[in-house]
Amino acid sequence: MPAKKAGRQQVKRAIRTRGDRTETRSAMAKALRSVESGDVVEAENAVKEA
């Protein structure tokens, strides 16, 4: 029985954290693109946001 409950909890946790993970990855990608482009001001802001 405990394994079933743990499985249900994991599903709920995965759904709850999916948005955070997506947002973090997007911010990191934006920061990397800004750094590679050489735009210093935009890169600083993007890195702070990430």
XYZ file of C-alpha atoms in Angstrom:
50
model
C 0.000 0.000 0.000
C 2.686 2.604 0.790
C 4.105 2.220 -2.711
C 0.744 3.130 -4.239
C 0.524 6.285 -2.152
C 4.099 7.231 -3.019
C 3.259 6.797 -6.688
C 0.238 9.082 -6.410
C 2.310 11.687 -4.600
C 5.017 11.544 -7.258
C 2.492 12.145 -10.036
C 1.124 15.201 -8.233
C 4.634 16.489 -7.534
C 5.682 16.047 -11.167
C 2.675 18.006 -12.403
C 3.322 20.777 -9.879
C 7.006 21.191 -10.735
C 6.743 20.838 -14.517
C 6.023 24.539 -15.025
C 8.919 25.612 -12.823
C 11.322 23.349 -14.685
C 10.135 24.643 -18.070
C 10.419 28.264 -16.958
C 13.943 27.694 -15.633
C 15.125 26.013 -18.819
C 13.665 28.818 -20.942
C 15.368 31.480 -18.819
C 18.703 29.674 -19.049
C 18.392 29.352 -22.833
C 17.563 33.055 -23.146
C 20.559 33.979 -20.990
C 22.874 31.796 -23.054
C 21.631 33.328 -26.326
C 22.129 36.837 -24.922
C 25.675 36.080 -23.798
C 26.558 34.536 -27.153
C 25.107 37.502 -29.065
C 27.397 39.910 -27.214
C 24.661 42.285 -26.026
C 26.045 43.116 -22.585
C 23.001 44.861 -21.087
C 20.519 42.239 -22.234
C 22.874 39.445 -21.174
C 23.225 40.858 -17.653
C 19.456 41.120 -17.265
C 18.857 37.633 -18.648
C 21.475 36.077 -16.372
C 19.964 37.801 -13.324
C 16.524 36.512 -14.303
C 17.819 32.973 -14.771
